[in-house]
CSV table of C-alpha atoms in Angstrom, one decimal:
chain,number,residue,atom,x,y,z
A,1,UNK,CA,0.0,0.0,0.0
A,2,UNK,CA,2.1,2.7,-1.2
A,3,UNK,CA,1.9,7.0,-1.9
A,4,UNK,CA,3.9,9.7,-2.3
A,5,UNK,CA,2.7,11.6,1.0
A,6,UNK,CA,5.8,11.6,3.3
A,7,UNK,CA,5.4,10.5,6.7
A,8,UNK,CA,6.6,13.6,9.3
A,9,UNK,CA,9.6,13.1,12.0
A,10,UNK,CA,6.8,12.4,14.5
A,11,UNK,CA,7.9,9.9,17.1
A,12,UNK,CA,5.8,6.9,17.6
A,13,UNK,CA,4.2,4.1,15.6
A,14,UNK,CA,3.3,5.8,11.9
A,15,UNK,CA,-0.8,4.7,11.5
A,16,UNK,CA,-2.1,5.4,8.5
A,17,UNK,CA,-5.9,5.5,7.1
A,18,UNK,CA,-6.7,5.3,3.2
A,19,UNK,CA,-10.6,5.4,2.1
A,20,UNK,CA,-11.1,2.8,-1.0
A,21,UNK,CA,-12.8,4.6,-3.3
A,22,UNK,CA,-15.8,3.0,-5.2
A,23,UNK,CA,-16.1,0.2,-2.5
A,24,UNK,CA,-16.7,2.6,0.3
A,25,UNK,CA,-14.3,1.3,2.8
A,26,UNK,CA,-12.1,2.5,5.5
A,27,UNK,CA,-8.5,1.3,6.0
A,28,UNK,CA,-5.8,1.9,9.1
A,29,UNK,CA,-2.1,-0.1,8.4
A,30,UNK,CA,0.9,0.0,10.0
A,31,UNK,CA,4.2,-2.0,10.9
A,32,UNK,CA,4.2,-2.1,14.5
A,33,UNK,CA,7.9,-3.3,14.9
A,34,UNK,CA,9.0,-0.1,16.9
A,35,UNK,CA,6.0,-0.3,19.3
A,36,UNK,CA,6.8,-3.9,19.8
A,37,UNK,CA,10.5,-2.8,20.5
A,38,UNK,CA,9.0,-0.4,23.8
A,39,UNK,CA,6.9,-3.1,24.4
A,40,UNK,CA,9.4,-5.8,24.8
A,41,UNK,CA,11.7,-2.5,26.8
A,42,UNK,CA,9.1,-2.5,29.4
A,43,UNK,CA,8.7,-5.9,30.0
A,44,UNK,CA,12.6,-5.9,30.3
A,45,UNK,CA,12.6,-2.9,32.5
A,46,UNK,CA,9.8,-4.6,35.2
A,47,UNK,CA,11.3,-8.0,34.6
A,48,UNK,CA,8.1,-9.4,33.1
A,49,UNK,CA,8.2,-12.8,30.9
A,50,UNK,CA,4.9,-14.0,29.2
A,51,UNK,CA,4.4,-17.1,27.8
A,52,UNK,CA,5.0,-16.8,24.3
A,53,UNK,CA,1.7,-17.5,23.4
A,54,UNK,CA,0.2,-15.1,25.8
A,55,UNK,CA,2.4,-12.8,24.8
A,56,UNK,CA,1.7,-13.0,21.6
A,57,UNK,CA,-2.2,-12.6,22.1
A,58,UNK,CA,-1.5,-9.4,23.5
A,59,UNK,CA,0.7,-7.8,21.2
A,60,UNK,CA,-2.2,-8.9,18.7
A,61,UNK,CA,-4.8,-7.0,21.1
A,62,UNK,CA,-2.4,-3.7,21.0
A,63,UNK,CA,-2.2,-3.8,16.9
A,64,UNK,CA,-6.4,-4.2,17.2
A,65,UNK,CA,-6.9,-1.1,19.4
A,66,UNK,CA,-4.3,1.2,18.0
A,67,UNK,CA,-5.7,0.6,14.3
A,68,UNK,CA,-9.1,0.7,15.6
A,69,UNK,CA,-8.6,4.1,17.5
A,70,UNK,CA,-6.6,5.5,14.7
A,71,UNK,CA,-9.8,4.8,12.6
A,72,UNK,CA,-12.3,6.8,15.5
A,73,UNK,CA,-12.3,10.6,16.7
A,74,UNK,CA,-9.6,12.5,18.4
A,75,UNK,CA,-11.1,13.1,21.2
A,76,UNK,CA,-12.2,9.5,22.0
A,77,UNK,CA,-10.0,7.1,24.6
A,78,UNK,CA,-11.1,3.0,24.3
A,79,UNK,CA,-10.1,0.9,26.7
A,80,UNK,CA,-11.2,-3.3,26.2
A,81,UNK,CA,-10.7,-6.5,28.7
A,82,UNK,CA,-10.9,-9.3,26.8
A,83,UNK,CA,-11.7,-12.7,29.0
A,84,UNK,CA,-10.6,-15.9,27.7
A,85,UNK,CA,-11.9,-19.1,29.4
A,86,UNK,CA,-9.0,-21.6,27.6
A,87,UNK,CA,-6.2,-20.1,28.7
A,88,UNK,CA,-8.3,-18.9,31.1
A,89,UNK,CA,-6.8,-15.3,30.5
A,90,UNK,CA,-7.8,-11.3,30.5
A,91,UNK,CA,-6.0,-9.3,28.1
A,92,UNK,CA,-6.6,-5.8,29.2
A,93,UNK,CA,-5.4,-3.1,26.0
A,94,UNK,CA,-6.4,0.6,25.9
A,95,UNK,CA,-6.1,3.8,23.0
A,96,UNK,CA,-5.9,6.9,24.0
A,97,UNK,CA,-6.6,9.2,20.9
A,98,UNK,CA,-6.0,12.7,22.8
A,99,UNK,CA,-2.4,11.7,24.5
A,100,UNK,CA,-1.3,9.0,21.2
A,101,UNK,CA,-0.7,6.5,23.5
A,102,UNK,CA,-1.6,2.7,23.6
A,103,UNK,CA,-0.6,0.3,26.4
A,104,UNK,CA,-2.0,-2.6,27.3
A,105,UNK,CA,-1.6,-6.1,30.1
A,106,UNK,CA,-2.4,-9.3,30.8
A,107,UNK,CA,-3.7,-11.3,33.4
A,108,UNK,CA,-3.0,-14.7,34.5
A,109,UNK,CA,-3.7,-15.0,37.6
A,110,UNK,CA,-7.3,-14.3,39.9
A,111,UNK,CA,-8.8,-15.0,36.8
A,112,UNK,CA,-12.4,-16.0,37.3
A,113,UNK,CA,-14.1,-18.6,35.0
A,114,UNK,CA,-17.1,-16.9,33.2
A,115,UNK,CA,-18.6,-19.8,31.8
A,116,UNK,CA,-17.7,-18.2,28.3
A,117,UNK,CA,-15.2,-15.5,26.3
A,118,UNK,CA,-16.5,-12.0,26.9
A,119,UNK,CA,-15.3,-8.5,25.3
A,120,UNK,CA,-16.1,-5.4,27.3
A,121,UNK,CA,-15.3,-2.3,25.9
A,122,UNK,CA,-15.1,0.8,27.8
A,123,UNK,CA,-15.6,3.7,25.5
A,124,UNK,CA,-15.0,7.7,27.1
A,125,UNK,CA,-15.5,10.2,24.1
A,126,UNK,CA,-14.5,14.0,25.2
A,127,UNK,CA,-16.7,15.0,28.5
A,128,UNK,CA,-19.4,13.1,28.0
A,129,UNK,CA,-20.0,9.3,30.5
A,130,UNK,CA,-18.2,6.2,29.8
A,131,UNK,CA,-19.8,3.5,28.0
A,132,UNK,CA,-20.0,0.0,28.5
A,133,UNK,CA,-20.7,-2.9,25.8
A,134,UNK,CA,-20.3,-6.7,26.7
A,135,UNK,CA,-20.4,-9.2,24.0
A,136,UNK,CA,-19.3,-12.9,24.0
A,137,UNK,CA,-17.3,-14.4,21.4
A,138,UNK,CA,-16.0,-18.0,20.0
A,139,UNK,CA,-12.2,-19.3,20.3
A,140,UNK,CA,-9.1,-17.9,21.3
A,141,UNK,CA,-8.1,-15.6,18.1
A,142,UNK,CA,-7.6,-12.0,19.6
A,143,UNK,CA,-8.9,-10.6,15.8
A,144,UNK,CA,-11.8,-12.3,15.6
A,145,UNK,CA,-13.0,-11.5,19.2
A,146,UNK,CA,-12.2,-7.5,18.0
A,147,UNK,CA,-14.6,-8.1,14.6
A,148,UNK,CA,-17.3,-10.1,16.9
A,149,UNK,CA,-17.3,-6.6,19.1
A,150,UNK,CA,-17.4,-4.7,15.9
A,151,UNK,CA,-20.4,-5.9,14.1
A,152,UNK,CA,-22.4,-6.9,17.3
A,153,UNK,CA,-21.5,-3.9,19.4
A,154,UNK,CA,-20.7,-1.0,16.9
A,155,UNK,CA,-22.8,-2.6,13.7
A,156,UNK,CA,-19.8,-2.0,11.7
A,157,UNK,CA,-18.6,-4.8,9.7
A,158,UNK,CA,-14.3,-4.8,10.6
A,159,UNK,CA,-11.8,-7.4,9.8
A,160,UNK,CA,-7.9,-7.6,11.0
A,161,UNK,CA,-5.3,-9.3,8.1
A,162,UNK,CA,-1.6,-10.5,9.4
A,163,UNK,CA,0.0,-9.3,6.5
A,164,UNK,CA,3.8,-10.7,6.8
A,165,UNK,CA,6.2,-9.5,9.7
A,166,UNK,CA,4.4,-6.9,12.1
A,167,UNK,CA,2.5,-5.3,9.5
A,168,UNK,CA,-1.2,-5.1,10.3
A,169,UNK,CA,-4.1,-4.2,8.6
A,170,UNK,CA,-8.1,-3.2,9.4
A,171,UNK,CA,-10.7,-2.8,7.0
A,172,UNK,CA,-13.8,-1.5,8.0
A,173,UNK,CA,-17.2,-1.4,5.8
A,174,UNK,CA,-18.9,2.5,5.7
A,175,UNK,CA,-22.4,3.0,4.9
A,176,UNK,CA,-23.0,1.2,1.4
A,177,UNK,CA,-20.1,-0.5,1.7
A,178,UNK,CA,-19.7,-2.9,-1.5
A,179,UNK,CA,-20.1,-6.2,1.3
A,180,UNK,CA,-19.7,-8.9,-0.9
A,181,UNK,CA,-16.0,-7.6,-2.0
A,182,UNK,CA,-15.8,-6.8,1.9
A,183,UNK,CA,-16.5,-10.4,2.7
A,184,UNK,CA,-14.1,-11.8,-0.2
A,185,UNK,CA,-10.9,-10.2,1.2
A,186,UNK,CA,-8.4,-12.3,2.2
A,187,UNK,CA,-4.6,-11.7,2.7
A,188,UNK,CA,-3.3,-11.7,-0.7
A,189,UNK,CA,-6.0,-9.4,-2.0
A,190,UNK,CA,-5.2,-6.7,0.5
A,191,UNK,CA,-1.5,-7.3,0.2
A,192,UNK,CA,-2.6,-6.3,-3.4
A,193,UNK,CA,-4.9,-3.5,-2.9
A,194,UNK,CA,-3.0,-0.4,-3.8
A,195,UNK,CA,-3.0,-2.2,-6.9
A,196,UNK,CA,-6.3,-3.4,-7.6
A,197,UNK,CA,-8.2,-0.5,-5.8
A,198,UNK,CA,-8.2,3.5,-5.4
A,199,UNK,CA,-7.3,4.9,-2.3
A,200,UNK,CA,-7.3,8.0,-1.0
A,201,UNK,CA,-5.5,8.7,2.2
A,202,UNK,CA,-6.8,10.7,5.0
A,203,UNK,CA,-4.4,11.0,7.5
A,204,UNK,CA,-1.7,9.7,9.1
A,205,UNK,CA,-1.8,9.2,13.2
A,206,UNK,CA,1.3,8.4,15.7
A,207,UNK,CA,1.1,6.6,18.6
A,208,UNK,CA,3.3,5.3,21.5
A,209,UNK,CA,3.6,2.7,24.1
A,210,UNK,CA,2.8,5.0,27.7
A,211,UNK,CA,0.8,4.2,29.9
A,212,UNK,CA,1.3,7.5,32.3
A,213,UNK,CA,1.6,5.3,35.5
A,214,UNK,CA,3.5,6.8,38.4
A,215,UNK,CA,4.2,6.7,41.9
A,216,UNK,CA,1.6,9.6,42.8
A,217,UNK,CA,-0.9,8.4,40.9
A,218,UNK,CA,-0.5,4.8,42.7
A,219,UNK,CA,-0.9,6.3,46.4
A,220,UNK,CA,-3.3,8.3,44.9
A,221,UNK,CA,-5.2,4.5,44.6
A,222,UNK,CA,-4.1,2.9,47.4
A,223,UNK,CA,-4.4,6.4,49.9
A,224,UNK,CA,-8.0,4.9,51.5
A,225,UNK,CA,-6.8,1.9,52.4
A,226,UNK,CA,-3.6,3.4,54.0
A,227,UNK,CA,-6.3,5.9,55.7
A,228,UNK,CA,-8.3,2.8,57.6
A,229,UNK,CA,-5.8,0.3,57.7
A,230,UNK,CA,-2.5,1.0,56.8
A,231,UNK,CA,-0.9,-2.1,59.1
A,232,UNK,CA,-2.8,-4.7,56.6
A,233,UNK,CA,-2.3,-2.5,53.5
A,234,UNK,CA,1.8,-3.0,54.6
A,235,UNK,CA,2.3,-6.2,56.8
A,236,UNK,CA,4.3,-5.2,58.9
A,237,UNK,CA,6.6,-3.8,56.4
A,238,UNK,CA,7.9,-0.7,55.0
A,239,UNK,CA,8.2,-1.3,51.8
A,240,UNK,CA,5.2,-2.8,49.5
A,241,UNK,CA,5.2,-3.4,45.3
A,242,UNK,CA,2.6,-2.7,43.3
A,243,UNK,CA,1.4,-3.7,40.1
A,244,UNK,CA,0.1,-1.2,37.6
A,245,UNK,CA,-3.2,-3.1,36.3
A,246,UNK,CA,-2.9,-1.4,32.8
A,247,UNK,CA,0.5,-1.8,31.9
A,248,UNK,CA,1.7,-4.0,34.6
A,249,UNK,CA,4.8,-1.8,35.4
A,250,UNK,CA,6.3,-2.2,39.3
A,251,UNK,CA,6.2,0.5,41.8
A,252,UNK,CA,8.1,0.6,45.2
A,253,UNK,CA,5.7,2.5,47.8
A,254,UNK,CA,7.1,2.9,50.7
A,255,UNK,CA,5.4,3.6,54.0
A,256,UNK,CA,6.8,6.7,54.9
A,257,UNK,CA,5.9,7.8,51.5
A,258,UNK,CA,2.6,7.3,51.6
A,259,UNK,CA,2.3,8.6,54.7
A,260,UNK,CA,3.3,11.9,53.3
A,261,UNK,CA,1.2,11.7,51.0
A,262,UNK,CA,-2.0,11.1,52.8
A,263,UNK,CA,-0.8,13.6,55.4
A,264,UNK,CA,-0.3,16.5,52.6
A,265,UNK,CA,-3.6,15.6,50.8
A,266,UNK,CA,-5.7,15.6,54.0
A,267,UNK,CA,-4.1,19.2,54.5
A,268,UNK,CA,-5.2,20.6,51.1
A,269,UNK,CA,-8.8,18.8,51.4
A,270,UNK,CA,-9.2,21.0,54.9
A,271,UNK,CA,-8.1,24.2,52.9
């Protein structure tokens, strides 16, 4: 898929979005080999080793919601869990369209059994609520479960192709969308498509692996417990660890830390 529009010197992963012309289509492609390379940094950095085949269903999940959100507003932040029952698994992924970041964790353990695969997707569009949709889907193929939530939840029909490498691809059908060339795609014919179809691009997007996780923002989360009960929230230490649950990224709290902290915030709430 190829044109003469130059990609700036923006850091982060390159996103682009073509329409097809004629077929009345929308695409978002990119070759997510540098966002894999700050994905694999931070699981080096927090010592974190997932089984390769976990791991490899989550780096699928991060290439489905940064083409999807590349595809949706600026102003609009997605965040999806996605439960598997075998491996009984939660893959937890989130694009955030106003700061271009994507980040995303798994979860292997406290897992409970559902009874069946579910997708929830949390969906916060400038000021207005979040919204919650729940769908259930068949097998263990992160892709698929993303084009179940597409057509049930969003009633856009949306399909994910592996091209080669870590070059991903998302078509999605707009409103009289030619469905029965939708439906016929397959990975050749897209590898093809430049070729075989007009497209027009509309933009180009940039996105990188943050999550924004840091030590105030974790007391900030764990400053109620340390109010009511801050010998069970440490032990009997001085030092606990905790896990970021969207990135999974380590954080030393210490006690006397936090006790500065819920000493200075109790201050400014009197005020």
């Amino acid at each position: 898929m190829s044109d003469t529009d130059e990609i700036p010197e923006v850091e982060g992963l390159a996103v682009r979005t073509y329409f097809v012309r004629n077929r009345n289509a929308l695409i978002a492609r990119a070759d997510f080999t540098d966002l894999y390379v700050d994905y694999y940094l931070h699981l080096a950095q927090y010592q974190m080793r997932p089984e390769p085949a976990m791991d490899t269903m989550l780096k699928d999940a991060v290439a489905a919601v940064t083409l999807h959100s590349a595809s949706k507003p600026w102003n609009e932040i997605a965040a999806w869990t996605i439960h598997f029952e075998d491996p009984l698994l939660n893959l937890f992924v989130t694009g955030n369209n106003p700061a271009s970041t994507v980040t995303g964790n798994l979860f292997e353990q406290d897992v409970k059994c559902a009874g069946k695969n579910l997708f929830y997707s949390d969906l916060v569009q400038g000021s207005d609520q979040p919204r919650r949709s729940v769908v259930d889907f068949e097998g263990k193929d992160v892709f698929a479960a993303v084009e179940v939530f597409c057509r049930q939840s969003e009633q856009r029909p949306t399909r994910y192709f592996h091209l080669e490498d870590d070059d991903f691809v998302m078509i999605t059908a707009q409103p009289d969308c030619d469905l029965e060339w939708f439906e016929s795609l397959d990975v050749e014919k897209m590898k093809r498509i430049d070729q075989e179809e007009t497209l027009r691009l509309l933009e180009t997007r940039h996105y990188r692996w943050e999550c924004g996780c840091n030590q105030e923002r974790i007391m900030e989360v764990l400053a109620a417990t340390m109010r009511m009960d801050p010998d069970a929230l440490f032990d009997g230490g001085e030092m606990i660890r905790v896990g970021c649950p969207r990135c999974g990224a380590k954080h030393k709290i210490t006690r006397e830390s936090l006790e500065a902290y819920v000493a200075t915030h109790k201050k400014r709430e009197t005020i």
